[in-house]
Tab-separated table of C-alpha atoms in Angstrom:
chain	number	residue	atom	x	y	z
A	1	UNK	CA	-14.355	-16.055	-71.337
A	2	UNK	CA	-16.193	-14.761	-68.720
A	3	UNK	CA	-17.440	-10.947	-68.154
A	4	UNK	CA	-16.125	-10.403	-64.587
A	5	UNK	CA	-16.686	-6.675	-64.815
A	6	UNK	CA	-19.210	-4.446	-66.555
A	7	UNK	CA	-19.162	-0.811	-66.285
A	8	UNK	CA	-22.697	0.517	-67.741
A	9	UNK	CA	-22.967	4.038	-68.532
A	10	UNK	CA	-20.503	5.633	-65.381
A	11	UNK	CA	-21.144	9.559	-64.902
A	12	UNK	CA	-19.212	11.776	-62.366
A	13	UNK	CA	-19.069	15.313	-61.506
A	14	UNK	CA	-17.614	17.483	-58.982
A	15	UNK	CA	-18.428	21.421	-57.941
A	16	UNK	CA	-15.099	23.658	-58.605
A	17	UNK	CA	-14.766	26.298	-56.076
A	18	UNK	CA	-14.028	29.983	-56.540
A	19	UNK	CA	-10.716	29.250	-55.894
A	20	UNK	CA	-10.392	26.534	-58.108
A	21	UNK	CA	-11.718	28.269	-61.011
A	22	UNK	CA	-9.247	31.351	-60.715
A	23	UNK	CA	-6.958	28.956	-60.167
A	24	UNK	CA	-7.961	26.977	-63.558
A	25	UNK	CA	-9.062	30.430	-65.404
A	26	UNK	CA	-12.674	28.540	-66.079
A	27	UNK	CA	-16.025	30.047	-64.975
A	28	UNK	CA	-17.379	26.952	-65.293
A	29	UNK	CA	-18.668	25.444	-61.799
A	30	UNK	CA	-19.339	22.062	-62.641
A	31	UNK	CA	-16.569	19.501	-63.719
A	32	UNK	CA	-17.357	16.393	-65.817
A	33	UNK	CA	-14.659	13.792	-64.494
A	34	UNK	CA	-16.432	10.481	-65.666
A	35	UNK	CA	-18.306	11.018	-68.575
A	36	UNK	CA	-20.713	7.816	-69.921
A	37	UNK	CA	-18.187	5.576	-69.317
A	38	UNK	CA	-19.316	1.873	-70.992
A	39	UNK	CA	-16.123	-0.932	-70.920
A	40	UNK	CA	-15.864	-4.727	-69.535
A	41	UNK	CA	-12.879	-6.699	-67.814
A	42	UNK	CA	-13.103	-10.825	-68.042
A	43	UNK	CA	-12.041	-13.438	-65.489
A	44	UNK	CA	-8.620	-14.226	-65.345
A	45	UNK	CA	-7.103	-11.155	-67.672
A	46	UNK	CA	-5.237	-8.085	-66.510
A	47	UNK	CA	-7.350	-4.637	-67.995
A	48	UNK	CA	-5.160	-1.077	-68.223
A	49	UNK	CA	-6.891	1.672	-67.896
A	50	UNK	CA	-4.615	4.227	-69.624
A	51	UNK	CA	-5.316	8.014	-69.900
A	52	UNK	CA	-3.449	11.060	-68.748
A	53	UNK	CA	-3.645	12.627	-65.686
A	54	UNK	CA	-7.032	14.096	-64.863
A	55	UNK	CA	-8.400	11.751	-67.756
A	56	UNK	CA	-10.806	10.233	-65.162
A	57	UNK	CA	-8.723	7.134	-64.343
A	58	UNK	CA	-8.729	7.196	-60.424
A	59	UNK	CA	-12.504	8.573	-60.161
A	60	UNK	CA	-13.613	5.433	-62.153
A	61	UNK	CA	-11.406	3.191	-60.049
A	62	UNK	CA	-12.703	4.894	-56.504
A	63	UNK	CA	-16.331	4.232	-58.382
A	64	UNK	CA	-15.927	0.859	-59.011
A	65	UNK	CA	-14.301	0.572	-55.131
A	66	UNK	CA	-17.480	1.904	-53.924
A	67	UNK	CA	-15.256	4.490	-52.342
A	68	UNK	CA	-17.797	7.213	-53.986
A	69	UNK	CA	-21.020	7.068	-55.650
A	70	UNK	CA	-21.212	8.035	-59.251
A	71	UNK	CA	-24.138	10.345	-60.463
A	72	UNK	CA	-25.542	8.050	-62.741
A	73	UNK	CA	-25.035	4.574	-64.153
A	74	UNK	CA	-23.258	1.358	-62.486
A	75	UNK	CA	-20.831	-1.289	-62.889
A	76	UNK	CA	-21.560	-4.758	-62.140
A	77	UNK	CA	-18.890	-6.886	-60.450
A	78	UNK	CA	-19.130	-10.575	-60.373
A	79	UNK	CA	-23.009	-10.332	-60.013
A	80	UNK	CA	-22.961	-7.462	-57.407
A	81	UNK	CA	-23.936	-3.454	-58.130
A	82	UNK	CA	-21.674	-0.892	-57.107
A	83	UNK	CA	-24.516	0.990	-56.449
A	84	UNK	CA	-27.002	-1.438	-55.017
A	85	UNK	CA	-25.025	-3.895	-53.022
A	86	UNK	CA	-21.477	-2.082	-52.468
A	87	UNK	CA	-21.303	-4.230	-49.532
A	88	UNK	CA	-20.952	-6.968	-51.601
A	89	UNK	CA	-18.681	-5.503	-53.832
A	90	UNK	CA	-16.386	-4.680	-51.283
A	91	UNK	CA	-16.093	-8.390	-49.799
A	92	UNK	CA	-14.759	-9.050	-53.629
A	93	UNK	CA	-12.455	-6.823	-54.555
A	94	UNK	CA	-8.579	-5.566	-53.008
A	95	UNK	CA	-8.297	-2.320	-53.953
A	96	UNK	CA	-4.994	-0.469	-53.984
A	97	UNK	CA	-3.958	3.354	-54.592
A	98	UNK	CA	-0.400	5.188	-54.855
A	99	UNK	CA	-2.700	7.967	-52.051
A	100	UNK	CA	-3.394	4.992	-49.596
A	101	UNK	CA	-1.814	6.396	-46.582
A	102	UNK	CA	-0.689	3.894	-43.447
A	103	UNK	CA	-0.843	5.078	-40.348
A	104	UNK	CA	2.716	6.070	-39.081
A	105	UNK	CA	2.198	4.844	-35.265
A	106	UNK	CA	1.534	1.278	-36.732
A	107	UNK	CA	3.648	-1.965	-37.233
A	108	UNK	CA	3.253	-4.170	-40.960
A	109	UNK	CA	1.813	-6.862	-38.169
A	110	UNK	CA	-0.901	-4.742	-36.679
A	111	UNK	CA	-2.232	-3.310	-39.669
A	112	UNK	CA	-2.501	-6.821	-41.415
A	113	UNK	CA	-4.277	-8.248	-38.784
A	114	UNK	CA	-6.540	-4.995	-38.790
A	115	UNK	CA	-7.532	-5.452	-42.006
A	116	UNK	CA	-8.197	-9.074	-42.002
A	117	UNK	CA	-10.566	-8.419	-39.040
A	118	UNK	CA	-12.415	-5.916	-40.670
A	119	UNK	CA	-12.725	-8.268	-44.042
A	120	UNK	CA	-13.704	-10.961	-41.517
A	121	UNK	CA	-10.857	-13.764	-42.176
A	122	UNK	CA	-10.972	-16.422	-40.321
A	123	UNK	CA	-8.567	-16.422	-37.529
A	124	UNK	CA	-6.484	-19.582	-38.359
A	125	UNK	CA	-5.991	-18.416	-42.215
A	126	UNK	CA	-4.653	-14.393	-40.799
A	127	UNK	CA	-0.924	-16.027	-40.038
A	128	UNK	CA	-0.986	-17.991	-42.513
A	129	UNK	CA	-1.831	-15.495	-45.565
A	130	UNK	CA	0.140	-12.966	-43.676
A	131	UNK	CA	3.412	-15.404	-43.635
A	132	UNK	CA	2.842	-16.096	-47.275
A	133	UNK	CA	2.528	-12.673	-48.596
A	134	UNK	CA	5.243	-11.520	-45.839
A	135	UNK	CA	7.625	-13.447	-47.168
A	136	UNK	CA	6.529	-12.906	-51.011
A	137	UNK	CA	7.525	-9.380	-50.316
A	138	UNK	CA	10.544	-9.419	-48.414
A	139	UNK	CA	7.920	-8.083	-45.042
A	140	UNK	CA	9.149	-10.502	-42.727
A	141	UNK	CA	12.269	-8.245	-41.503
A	142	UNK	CA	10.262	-5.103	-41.023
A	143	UNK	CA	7.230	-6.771	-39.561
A	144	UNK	CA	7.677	-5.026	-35.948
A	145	UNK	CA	9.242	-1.758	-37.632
A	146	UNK	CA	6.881	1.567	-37.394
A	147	UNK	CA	5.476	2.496	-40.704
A	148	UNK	CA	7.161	5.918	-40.496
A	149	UNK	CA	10.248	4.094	-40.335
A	150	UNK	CA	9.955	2.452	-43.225
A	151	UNK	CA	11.322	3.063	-47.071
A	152	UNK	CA	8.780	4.363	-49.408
A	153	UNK	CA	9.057	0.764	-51.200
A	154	UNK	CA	8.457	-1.068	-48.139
A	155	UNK	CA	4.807	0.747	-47.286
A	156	UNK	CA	4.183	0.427	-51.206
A	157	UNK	CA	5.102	-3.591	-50.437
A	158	UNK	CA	2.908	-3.221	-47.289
A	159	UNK	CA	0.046	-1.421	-48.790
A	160	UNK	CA	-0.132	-4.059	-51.788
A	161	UNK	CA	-0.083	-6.983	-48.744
A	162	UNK	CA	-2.554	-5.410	-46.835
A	163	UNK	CA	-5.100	-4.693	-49.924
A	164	UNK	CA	-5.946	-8.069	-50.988
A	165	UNK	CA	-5.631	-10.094	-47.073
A	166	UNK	CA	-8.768	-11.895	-48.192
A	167	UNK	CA	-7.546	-13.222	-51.682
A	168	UNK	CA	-9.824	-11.483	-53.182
A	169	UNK	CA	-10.704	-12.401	-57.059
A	170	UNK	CA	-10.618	-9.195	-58.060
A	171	UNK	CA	-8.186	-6.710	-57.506
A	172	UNK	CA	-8.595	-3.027	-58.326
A	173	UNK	CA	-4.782	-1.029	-58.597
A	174	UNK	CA	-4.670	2.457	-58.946
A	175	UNK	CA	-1.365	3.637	-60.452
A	176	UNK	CA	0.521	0.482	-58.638
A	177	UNK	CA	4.063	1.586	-59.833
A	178	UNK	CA	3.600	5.091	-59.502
A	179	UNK	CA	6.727	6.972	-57.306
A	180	UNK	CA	8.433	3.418	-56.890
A	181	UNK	CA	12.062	2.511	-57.426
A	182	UNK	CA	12.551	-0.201	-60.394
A	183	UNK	CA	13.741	-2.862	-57.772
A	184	UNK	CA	10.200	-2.672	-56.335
A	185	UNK	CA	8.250	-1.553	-59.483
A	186	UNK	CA	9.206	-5.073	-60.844
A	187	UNK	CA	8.264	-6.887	-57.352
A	188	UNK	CA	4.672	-5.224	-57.884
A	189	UNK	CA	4.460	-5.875	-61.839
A	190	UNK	CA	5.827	-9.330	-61.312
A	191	UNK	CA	3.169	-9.629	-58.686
A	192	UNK	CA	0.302	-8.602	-60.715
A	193	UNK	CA	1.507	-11.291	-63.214
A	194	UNK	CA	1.151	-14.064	-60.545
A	195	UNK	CA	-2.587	-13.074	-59.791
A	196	UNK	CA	-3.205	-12.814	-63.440
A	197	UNK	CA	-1.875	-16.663	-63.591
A	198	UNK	CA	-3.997	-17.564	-60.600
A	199	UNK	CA	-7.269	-16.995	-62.612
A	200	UNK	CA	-7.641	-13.273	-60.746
A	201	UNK	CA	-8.905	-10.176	-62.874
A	202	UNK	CA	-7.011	-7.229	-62.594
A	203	UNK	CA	-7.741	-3.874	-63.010
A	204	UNK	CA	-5.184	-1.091	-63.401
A	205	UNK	CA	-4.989	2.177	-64.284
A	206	UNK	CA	-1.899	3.973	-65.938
A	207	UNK	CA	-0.178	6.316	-67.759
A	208	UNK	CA	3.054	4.468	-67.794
A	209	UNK	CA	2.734	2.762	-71.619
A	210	UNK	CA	5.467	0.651	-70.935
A	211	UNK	CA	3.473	-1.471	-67.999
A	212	UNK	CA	0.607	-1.684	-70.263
A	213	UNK	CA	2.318	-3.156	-72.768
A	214	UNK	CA	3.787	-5.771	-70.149
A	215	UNK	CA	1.441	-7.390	-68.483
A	216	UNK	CA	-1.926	-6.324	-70.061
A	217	UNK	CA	-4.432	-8.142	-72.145
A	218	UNK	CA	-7.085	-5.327	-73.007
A	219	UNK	CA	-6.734	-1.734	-72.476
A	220	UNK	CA	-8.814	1.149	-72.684
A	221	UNK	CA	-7.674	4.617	-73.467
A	222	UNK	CA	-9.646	7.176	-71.550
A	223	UNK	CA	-9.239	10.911	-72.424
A	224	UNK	CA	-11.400	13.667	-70.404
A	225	UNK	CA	-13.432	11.496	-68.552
A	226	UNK	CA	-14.901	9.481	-72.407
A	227	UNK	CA	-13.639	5.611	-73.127
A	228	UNK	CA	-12.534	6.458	-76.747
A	229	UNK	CA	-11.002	3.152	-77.647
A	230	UNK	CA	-11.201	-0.143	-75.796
A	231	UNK	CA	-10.242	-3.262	-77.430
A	232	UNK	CA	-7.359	-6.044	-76.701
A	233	UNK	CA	-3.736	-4.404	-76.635
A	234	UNK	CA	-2.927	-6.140	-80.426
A	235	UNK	CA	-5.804	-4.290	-82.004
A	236	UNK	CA	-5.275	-1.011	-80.036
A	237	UNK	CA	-1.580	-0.668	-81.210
A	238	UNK	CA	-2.903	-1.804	-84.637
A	239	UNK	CA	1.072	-2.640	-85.721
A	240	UNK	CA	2.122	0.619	-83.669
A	241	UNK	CA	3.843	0.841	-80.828
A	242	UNK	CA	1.221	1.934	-77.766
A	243	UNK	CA	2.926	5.286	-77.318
A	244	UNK	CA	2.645	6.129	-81.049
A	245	UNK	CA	-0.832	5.026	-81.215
A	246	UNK	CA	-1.754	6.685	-77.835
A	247	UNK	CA	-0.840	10.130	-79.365
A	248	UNK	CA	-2.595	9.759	-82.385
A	249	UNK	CA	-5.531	8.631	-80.574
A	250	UNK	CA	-5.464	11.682	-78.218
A	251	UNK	CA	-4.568	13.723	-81.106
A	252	UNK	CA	-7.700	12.829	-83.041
A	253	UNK	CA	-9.722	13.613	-79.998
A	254	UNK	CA	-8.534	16.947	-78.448
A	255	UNK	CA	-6.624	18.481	-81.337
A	256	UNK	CA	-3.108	18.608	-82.281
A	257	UNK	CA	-2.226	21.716	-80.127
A	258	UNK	CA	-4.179	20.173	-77.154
């Protein structure tokens, strides 16, 4: 199987302000989100990335999205640096996050064609990927209807459409359930299952066991910003289910009384 994905040695930190460190009783001014972060994803397979929150999760997804730089190390995907060509990076991946924020004043219509513009489709395939993924997600109805008129489901439905307009091979989602209702939880998971079956790698982070366990084929389990165990979702649960194993894991690392 092919290595789609490799993340080599990802490092991130950020500054804490005064206010953050009364506010987190630290004196320490530097945090460590990503810390040496080694894993790889394979054509065609759905990889969870599955941590708590403030593990590191959505900094190694906005790395790997070329959204921000890390400090040191890379990730390779399909052929192309994150740090040296995230140009190229960008042309191959959809990326999708729970904080992706559409712009009230605009119409499901407007913004898809925005976005296809900007990722350069061609003009004859824009109405015909947007009628296929409009109707895939129940957009048609809504097409014309502001975004700040619309359900929290819908913009989550409109979001997903809008993050992969140019069928992109590899799709990056950030928490994709996270906030949703289960009618359109299961339209997203469901989703993610079709791009899996369409040869697509897709990577998604979590801390929702029970949608790793459903559609994923590796996972990694990353506690405070380290890749402690990565390895195909049979051997990870090792007879266990991933909850139980999860705990144990994070037990081992930070303590019992963590």
């Amino acid at each position: 199987m092919k290595e789609i994905l490799q993340v080599e040695g990802l490092c991130k930190t950020f500054r804490l302000s005064a206010k953050q460190q009364k506010l987190e009783k630290t004196h320490d001014k530097v945090r460590t989100a990503v810390d040496h972060l080694y894993f790889t994803a394979n054509e065609g397979e759905i990889f969870g990335l599955l941590g708590p929150n403030g593990a590191g999760k959505t900094t190694t997804l906005r790395m790997l999205a070329t959204l921000i730089k890390p400090d040191s190390g890379d990730a390779i995907i399909d052929g192309s640096s994150i740090v040296k060509a995230p140009d190229q990076v960008r042309s191959k991946i959809g990326f999708l996050t729970s904080e992706l924020k559409l712009e009230d004043f605009f119409t499901p219509n407007y913004l898809f064609d925005f976005f296809s513009h900007l990722h350069q489709v061609p003009e004859e395939t824009i109405q015909s990927r947007k009628e296929q993924l409009f109707t895939r997600f129940g957009i048609s109805p809504f097409a014309e209807v502001k975004v700040a008129n619309l359900s929290t489901g819908m913009k989550q439905k409109v979001s997903l459409a809008i993050s992969i307009v140019h069928n992109p091979d590899i799709i990056i989602f950030d928490e994709p359930t996270n906030g949703l209702d289960v009618l359109t939880a299961k339209v997203v998971t469901d989703f993610l299952l079709e791009l899996k079956k369409q040869g697509k790698t897709v990577i998604v982070s979590t801390h929702i066991f029970s949608l790793i366990e459903k559609i994923c084929d590796r996972v990694g389990i990353i506690i405070q910003g380290k890749m402690i165990l990565c390895d195909s979702l049979t051997q990870v649960c090792a007879g266990k289910s991933l909850e139980d194993r999860f705990f144990e894991i994070y037990a081992e690392t930070v303590g019992e009384d963590a």
